[in-house]
Coordinates of C-alpha atoms in Angstrom, one line a residue:
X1 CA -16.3 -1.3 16.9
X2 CA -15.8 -4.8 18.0
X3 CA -15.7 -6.3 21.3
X4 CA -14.7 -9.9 21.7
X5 CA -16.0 -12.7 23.6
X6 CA -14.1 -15.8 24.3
X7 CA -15.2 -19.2 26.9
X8 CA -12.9 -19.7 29.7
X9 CA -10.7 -22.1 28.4
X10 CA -9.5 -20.0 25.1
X11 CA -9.2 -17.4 27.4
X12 CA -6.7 -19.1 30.1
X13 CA -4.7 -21.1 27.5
X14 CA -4.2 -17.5 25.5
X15 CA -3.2 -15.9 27.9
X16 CA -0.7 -17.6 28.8
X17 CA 1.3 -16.6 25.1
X18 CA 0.7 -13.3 26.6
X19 CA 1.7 -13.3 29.7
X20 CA 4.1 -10.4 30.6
X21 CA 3.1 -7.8 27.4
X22 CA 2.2 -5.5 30.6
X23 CA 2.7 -5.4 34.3
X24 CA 6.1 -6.3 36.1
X25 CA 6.6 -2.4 35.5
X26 CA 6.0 1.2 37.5
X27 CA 5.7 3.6 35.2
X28 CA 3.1 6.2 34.2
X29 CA 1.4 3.8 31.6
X30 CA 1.2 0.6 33.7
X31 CA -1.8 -0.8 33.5
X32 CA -4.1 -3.2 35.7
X33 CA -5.2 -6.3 34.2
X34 CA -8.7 -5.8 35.3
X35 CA -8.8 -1.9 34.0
X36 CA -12.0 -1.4 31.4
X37 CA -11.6 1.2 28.4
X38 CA -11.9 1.6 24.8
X39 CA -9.1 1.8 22.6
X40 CA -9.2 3.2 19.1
X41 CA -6.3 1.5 16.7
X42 CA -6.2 2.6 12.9
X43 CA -5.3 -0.5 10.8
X44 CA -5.9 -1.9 7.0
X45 CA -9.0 -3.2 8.4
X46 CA -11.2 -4.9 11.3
X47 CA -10.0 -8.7 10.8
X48 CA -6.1 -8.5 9.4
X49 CA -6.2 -6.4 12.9
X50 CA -7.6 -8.7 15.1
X51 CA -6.2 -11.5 13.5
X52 CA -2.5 -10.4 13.8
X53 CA -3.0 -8.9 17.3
X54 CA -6.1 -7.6 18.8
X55 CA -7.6 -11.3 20.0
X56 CA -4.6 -12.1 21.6
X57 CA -4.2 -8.5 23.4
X58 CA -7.7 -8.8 24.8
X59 CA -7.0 -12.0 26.4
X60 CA -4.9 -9.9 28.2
X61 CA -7.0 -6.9 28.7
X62 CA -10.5 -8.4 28.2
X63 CA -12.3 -5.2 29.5
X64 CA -10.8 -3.0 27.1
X65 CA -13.2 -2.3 24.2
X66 CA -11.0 -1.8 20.7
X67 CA -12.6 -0.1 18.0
X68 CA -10.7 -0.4 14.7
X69 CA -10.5 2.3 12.5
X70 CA -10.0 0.9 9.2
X71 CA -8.0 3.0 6.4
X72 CA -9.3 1.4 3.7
X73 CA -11.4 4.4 2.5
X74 CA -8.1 6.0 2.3
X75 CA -7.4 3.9 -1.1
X76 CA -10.8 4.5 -2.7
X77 CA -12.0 6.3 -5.8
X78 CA -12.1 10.1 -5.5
X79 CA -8.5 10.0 -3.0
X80 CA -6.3 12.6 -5.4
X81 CA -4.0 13.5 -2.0
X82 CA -3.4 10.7 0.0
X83 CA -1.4 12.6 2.6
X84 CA -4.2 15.3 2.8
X85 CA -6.9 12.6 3.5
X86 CA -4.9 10.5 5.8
X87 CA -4.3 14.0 7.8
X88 CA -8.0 14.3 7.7
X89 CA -9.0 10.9 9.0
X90 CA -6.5 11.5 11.8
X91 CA -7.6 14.6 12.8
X92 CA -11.8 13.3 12.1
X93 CA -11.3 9.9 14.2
X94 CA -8.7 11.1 16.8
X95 CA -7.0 7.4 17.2
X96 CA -4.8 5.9 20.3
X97 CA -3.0 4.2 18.8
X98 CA -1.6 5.5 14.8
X99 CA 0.0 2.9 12.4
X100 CA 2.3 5.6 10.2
X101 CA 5.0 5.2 6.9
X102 CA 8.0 6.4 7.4
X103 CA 7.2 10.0 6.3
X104 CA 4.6 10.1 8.7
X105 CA 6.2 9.1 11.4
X106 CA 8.9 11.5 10.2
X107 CA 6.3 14.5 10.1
X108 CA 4.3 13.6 13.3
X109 CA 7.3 13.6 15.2
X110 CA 7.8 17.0 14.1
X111 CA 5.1 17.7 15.0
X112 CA 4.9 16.9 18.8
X113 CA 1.8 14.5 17.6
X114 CA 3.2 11.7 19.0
X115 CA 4.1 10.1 22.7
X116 CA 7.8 9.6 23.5
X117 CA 8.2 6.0 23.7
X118 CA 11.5 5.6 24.9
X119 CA 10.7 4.6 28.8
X120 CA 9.7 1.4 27.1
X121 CA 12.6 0.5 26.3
X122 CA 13.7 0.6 29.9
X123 CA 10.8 -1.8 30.7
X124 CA 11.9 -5.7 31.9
X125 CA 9.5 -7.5 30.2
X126 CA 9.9 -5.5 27.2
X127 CA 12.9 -7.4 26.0
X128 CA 14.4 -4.4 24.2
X129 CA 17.3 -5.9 24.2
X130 CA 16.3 -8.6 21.8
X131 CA 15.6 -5.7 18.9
X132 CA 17.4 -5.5 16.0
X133 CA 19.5 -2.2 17.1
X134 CA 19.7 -0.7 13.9
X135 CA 15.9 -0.8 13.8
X136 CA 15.4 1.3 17.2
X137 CA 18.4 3.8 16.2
X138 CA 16.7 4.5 12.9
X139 CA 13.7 5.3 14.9
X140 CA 14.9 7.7 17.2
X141 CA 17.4 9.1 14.1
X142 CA 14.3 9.4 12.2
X143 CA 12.6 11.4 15.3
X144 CA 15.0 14.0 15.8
X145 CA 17.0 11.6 18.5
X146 CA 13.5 10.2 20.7
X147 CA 11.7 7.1 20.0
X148 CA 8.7 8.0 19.6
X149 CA 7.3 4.7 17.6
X150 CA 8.2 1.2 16.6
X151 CA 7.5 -1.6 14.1
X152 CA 7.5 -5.1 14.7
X153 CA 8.6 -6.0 10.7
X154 CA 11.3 -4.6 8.3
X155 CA 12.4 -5.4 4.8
X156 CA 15.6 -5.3 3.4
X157 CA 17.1 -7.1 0.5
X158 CA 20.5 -9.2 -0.1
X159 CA 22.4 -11.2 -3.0
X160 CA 20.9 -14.8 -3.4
X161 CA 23.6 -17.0 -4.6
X162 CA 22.6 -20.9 -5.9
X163 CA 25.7 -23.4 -4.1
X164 CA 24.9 -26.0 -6.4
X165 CA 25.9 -23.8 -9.7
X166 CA 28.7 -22.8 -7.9
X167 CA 29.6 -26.5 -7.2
X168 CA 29.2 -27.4 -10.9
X169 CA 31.3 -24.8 -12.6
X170 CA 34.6 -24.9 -10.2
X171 CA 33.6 -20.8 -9.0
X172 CA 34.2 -20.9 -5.0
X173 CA 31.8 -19.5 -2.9
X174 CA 32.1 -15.7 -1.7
X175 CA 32.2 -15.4 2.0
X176 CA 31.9 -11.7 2.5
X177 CA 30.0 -8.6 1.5
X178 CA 30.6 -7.9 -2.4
X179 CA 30.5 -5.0 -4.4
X180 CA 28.6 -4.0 -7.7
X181 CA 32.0 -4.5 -9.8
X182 CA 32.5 -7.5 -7.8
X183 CA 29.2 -9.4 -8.2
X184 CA 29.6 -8.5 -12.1
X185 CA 33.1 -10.1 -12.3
X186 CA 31.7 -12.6 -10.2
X187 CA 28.8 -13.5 -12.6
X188 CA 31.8 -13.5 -16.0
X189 CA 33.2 -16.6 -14.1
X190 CA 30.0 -18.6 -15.2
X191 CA 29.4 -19.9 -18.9
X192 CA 27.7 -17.5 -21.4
X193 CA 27.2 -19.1 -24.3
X194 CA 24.4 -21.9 -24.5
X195 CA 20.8 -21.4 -25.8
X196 CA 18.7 -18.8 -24.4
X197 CA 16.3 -20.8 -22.7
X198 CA 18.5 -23.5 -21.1
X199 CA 21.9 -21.6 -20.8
X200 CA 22.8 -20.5 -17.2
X201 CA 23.4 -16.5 -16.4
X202 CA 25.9 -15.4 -13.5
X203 CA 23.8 -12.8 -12.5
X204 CA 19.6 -12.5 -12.8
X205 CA 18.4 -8.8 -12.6
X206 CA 14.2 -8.9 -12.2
X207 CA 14.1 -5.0 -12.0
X208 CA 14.2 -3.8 -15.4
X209 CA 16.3 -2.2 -17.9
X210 CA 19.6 -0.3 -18.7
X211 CA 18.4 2.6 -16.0
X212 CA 17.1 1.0 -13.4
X213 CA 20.2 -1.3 -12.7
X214 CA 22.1 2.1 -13.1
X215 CA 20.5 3.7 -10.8
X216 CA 20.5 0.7 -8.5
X217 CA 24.2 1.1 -8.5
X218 CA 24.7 4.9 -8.1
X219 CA 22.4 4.4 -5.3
X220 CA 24.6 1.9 -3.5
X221 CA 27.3 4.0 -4.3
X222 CA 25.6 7.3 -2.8
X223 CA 25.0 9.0 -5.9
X224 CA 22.5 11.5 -6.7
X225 CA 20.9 12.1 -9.8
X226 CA 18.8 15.2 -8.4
X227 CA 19.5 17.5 -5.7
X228 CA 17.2 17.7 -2.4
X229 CA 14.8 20.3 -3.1
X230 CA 14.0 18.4 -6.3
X231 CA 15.1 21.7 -8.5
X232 CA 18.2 20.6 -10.8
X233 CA 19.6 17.0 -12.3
X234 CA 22.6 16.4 -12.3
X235 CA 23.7 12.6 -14.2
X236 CA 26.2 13.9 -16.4
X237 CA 28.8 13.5 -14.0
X238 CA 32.1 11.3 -13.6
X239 CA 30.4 9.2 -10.9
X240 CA 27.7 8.4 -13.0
X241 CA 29.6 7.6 -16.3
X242 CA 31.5 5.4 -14.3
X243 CA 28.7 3.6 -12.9
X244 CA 26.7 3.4 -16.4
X245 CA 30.4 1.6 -18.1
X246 CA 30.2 -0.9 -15.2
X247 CA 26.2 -1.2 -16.1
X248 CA 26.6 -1.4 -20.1
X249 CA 30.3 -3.4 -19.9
X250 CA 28.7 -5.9 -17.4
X251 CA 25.2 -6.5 -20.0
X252 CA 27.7 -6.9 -22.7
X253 CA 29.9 -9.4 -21.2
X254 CA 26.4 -11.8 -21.8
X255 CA 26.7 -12.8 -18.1
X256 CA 23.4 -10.7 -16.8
X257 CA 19.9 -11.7 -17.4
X258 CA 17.1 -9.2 -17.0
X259 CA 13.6 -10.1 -18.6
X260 CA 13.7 -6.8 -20.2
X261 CA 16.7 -6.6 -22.0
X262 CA 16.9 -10.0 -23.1
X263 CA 14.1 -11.0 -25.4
X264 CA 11.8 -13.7 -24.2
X265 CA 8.9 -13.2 -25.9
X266 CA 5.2 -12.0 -24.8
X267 CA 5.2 -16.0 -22.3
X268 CA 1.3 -17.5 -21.4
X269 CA 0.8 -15.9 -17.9
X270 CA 1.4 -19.6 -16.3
X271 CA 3.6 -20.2 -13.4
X272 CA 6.3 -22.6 -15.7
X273 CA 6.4 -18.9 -18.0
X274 CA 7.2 -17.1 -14.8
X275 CA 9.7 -19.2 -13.5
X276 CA 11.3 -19.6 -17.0
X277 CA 11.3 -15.9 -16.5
X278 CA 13.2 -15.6 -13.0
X279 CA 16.4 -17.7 -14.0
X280 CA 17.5 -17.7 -10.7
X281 CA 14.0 -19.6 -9.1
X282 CA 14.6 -21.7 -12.2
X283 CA 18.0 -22.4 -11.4
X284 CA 19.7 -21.1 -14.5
X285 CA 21.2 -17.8 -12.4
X286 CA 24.5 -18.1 -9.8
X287 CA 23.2 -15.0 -8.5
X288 CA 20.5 -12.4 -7.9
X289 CA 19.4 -9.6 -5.5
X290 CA 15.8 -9.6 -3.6
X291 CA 13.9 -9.4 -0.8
X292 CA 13.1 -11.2 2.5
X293 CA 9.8 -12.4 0.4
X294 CA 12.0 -14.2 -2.1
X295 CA 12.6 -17.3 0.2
X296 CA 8.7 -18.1 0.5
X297 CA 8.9 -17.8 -3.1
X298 CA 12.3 -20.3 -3.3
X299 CA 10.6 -22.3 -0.5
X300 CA 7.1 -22.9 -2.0
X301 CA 8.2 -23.2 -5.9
X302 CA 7.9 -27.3 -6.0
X303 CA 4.2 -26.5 -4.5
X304 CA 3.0 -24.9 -8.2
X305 CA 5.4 -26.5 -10.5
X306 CA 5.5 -30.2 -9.7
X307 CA 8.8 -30.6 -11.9
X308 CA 10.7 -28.1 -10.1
X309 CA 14.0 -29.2 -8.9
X310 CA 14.9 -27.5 -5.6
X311 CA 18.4 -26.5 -5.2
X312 CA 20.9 -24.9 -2.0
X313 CA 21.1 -21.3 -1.6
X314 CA 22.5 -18.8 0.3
X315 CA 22.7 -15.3 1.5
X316 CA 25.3 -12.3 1.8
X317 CA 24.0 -8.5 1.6
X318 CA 23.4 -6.5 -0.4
X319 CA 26.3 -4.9 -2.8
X320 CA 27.8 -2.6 -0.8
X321 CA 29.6 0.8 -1.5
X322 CA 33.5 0.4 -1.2
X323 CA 33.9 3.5 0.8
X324 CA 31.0 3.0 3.5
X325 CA 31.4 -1.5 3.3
X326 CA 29.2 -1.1 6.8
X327 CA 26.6 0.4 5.5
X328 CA 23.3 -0.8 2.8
X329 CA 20.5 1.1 1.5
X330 CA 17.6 -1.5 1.3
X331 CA 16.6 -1.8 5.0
X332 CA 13.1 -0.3 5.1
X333 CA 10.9 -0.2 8.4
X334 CA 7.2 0.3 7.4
X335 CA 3.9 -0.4 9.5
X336 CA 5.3 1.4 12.2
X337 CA 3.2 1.8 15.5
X338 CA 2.9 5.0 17.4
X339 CA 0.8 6.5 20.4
X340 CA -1.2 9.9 19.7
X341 CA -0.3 12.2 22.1
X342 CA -3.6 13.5 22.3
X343 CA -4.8 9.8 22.8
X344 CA -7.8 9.6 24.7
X345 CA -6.9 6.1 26.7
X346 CA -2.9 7.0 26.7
X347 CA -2.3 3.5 29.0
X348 CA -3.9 0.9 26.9
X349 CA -2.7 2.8 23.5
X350 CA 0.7 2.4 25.2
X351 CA 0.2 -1.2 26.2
X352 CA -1.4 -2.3 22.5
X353 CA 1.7 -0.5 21.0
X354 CA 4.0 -2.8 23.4
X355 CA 2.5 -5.9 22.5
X356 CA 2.7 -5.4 19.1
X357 CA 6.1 -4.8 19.4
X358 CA 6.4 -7.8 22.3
X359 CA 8.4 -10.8 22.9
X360 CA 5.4 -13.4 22.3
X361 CA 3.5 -11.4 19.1
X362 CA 7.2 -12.2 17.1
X363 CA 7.3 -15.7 18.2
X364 CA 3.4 -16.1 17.4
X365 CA 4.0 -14.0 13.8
X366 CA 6.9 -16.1 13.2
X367 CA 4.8 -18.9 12.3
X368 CA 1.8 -16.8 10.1
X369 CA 3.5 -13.9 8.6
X370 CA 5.6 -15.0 5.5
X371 CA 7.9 -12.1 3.6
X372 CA 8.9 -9.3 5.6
X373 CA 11.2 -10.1 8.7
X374 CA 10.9 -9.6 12.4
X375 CA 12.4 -7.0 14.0
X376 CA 12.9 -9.7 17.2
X377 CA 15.3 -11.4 14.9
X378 CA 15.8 -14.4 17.4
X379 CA 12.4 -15.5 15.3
X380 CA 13.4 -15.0 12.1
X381 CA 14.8 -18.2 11.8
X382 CA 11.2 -19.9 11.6
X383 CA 11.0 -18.0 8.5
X384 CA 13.0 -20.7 6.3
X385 CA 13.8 -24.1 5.9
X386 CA 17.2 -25.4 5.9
X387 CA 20.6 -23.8 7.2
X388 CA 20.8 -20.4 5.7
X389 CA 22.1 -18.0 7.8
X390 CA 19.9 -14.8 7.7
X391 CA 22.1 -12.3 9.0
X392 CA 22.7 -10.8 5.6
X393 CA 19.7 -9.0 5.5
X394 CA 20.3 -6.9 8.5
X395 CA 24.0 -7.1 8.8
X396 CA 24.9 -3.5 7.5
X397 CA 23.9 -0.4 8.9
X398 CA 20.7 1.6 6.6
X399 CA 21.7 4.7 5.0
X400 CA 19.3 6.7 3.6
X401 CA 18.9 6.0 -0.4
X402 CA 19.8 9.4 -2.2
X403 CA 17.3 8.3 -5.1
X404 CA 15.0 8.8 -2.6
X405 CA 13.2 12.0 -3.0
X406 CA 9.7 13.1 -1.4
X407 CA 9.9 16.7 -3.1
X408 CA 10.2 14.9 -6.9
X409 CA 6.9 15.6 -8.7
X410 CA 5.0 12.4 -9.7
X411 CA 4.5 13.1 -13.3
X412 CA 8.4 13.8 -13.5
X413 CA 9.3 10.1 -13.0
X414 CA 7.9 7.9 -16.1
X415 CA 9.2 10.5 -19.0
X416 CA 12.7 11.3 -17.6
X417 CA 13.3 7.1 -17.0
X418 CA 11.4 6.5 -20.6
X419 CA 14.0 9.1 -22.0
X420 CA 16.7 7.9 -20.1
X421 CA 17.0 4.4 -21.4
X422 CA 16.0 5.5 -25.0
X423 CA 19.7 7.1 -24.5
X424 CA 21.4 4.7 -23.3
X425 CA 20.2 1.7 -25.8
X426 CA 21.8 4.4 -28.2
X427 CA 24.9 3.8 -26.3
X428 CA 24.3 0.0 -26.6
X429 CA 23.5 -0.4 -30.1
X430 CA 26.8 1.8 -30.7
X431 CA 24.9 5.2 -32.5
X432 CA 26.1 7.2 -29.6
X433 CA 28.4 7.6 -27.3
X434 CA 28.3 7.4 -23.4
X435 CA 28.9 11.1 -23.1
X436 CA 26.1 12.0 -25.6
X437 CA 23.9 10.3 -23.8
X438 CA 24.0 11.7 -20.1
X439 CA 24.7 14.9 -21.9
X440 CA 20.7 14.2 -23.4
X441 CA 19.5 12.6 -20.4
X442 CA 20.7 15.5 -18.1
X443 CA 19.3 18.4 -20.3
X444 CA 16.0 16.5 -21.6
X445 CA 15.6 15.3 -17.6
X446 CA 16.1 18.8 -16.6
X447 CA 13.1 20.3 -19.0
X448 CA 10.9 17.5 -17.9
X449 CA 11.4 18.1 -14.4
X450 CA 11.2 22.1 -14.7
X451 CA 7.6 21.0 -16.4
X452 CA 6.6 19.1 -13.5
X453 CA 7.3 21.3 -11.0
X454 CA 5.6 24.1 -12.7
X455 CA 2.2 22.0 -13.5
X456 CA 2.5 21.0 -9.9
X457 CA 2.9 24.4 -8.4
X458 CA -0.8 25.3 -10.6
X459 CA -2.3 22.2 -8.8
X460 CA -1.3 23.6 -5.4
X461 CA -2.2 26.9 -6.2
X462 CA -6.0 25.7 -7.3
X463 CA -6.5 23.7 -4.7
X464 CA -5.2 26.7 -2.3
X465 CA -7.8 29.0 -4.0
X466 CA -10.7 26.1 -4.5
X467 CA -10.0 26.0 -0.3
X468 CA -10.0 30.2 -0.1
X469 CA -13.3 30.2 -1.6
X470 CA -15.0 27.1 0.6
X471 CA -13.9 29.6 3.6
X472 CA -15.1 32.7 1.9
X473 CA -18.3 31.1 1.6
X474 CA -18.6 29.5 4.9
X475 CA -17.0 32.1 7.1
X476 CA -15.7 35.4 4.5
X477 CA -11.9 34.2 5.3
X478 CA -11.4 33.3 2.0
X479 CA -9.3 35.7 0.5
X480 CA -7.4 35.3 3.8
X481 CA -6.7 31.7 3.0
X482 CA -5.4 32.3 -0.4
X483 CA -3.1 34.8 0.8
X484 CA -1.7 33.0 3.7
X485 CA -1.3 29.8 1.3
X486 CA 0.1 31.9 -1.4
X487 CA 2.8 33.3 1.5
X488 CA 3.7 29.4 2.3
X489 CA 4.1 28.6 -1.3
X490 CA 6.5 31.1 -1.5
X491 CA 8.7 30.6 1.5
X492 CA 8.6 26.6 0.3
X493 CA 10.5 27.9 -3.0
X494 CA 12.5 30.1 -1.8
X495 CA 13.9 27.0 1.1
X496 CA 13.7 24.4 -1.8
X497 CA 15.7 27.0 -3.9
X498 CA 19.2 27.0 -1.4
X499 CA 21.6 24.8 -2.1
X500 CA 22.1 21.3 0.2
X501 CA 24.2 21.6 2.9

């Protein structure tokens, strides 16, 4: 628990960057200035909390006592089910104010553990005009059609493109959304021959191999390579041999660069190696595709490497899918801020939760927070130096990413993608064909995934049992437990078993 003190003079010229986060308003949260309390918040920890918001909130509120609740035992040794144990500290420390994932927000909502938030957005002083829209709709999509929390950051990625290469080799600049097919024939348009080191690449892929950037694509493209109850894969399919020709044909044409299937050698761990490495920050790349956290990275280069020779860049969004050109798949809202409905002090919790999500803690976290983006996006442009226009990165509407699965096992994931490019380096190398290999990938992906699913069914059912017994012991309900956990399991499979609508 911390309560702050401040002299008179912080507190008066703090307060007025605050000034209008409450009040101005009737409603059944207002709040009085004057109005004592305590406040629990859950956040990483005690200082990142107070340093990104909770001084400045008390200048505005100085009687209200917060107590942080710091998650960081969440992440120690001995967590094996972070969801379980995040459920726990919830349900243990009973917080105002909850700072939720995506999937959490998703099940709390579900839940009816969480205030309606959408009379906010009706308040003056709110601004809610000034959010990114997308943002609010995905909330209240995400929460069955009420708001019933917000976050004051998102991520999302777009195509970086260098002006200056583009300059050099006679290639005009694109001035719209591209898509995969496009950025590749795009990227053919730039030299490839040259020595590896100093030659220049039209497009710079940092996430991996032959799979990855396959599944990137299909992804775009709204392909699935397992259905939703995480039960059958499915990759040997026109959609995906079309989109693993595009993936092989474009590494072929020598125009792609991806540390992993170019050979670069084992480099020194210094920052010259890892820029050598990321031929786009180098400036050997016309193109690549990253995050909002990318510019610091473009911005700050010339601060580690005093012979690094900055260049002009700029932004369009992400590849998009030719059939939905409105619409990406990167935008991602995390840290998002939510009021317990069975908060204990439901006004401030409501209040904290507003100026997080406030006019004056974007333009203040404008300045400090470097990577993700502000959902006020008026601020945003604080982020970067220069003239680069940073709609991109919010201009499409999110879709939900279909490789995006919550009901995949976790030990399912590192064989099935370590098979998967074994396959398809078969199919590069020329000792098999395309068709063999999705024909392996599916049947061997299939077997591995049947395998996880089973081991994790026997974890589940051990922990239900190991639970059974605590209550037999403590209460004689154990048997009880078992059963009733057995009867869940059951009905789980039997749902996971129909087919997606």
């Amino acid at each position: 628990m911390k309560v702050l003190k401040w002299s008179l003079p912080a507190v008066l010229s703090l307060s007025l960057l605050v000034t209008g986060c409450a009040g101005g308003n009737d409603s059944a949260f207002s709040m009085d200035e004057e109005e004592a309390g305590t406040l629990k918040v859950m956040a990483h920890d005690e200082s990142w909390f107070f340093q990104q918001y909770g001084n400045l909130f008390n200048t505005k509120f100085p009687n209200v006592e917060i107590e942080v609740l710091s998650m960081r035992s969440l992440y120690g040794e001995g967590v094996t089910d972070y969801e379980k144990a995040f459920a726990d500290f919830i349900e243990k420390e009973q917080p105002d104010v909850l700072m939720l994932s995506m999937d959490q927000y998703v099940k709390f909502a579900e839940e009816n553990k969480l205030t309606e938030l959408d009379a906010m957005l009706e308040e003056e002083d709110f601004k809610s005009a000034d959010l990114l829209p997308s943002a609010v709709e995905r909330m209240k999509e995400k929460g069955g059609g009420k708001l019933y929390g917000l976050s004051p950051f998102f991520y999302s990625q777009a195509l970086f493109y260098n002006k200056d290469l583009f300059d050099k080799y006679g290639v005009p600049l694109p001035d719209k959304s591209l898509s995969w097919q496009e950025v590749f024939e795009l990227a053919k348009r730039f030299p490839t021959g040259g020595d590896q080191k100093d030659r220049v690449y039209g497009f710079s892929y940092g996430y991996g191999n032959l799979t990855n950037m396959g599944m990137m694509i299909g992804s775009t493209e709204g392909l699935r390579y397992i259905d939703p109850a995480a039960t059958k894969i499915s990759i040997n399919t026109d959609g995906w041999k079309r989109v693993y020709e595009t993936t092989l044909a474009a590494v072929k044409s020598g125009a792609i660069y991806s540390p992993e299937m170019v050979s670069s050698g084992a480099g020194d761990g210094s920052y010259s190696d890892y820029m050598e490495r990321d031929k786009f920050l180098s400036g050997k790349a016309a193109m690549t595709m990253n995050g909002s956290y990318y510019m610091d990275e473009l911005s700050r280069a010339g601060d580690f490497n005093k012979d690094y020779k900055p260049f002009a860049w700029g932004l369009l969004t992400e590849p998009i899918d030719p059939a939905n050109p409105g619409t990406g798949t990167t935008l991602d809202l995390s840290e998002i801020y939510a009021v317990n409905a069975m908060a204990a002090n439901p006004k401030a919790a409501w209040q904290l939760v507003k100026y997080i999500n406030g006019d004056q803690a974007a333009k203040l976290l404008s300045r400090t927070q470097s990577g993700s983006l502000l959902t006020r996006t008026q601020y945003n442009k604080n982020k970067v130096k220069g003239d680069v226009n940073l709609e991109p990165f919010y201009a499409l509407k999110p879709r939900e990413s279909n490789d995006y699965n919550t009901n995949i096992p976790g030990d399912f994931y590192t064989p099935f993608f370590d098979n998967a490019e074994k396959e398809l380096k078969a199919v590069q190398s020329g000792s098999q064909s395309l068709d063999e290999a999705l024909q392996a990938i599916e049947a061997k992906g299939q077997q591995e995934l049947d395998k996880a699913r089973k081991a994790q069914e026997a974890e589940k059912a051990k922990k239900a049992a190991e639970s059974g017994s605590d209550g037999a012991e403590s209460s004689g309900g154990g048997a009880e437990s078992v059963r009733e956990a057995e009867t869940t399991e059951s009905a789980s499979a039997e749902s996971a078993a129909e087919p997606a609508s």
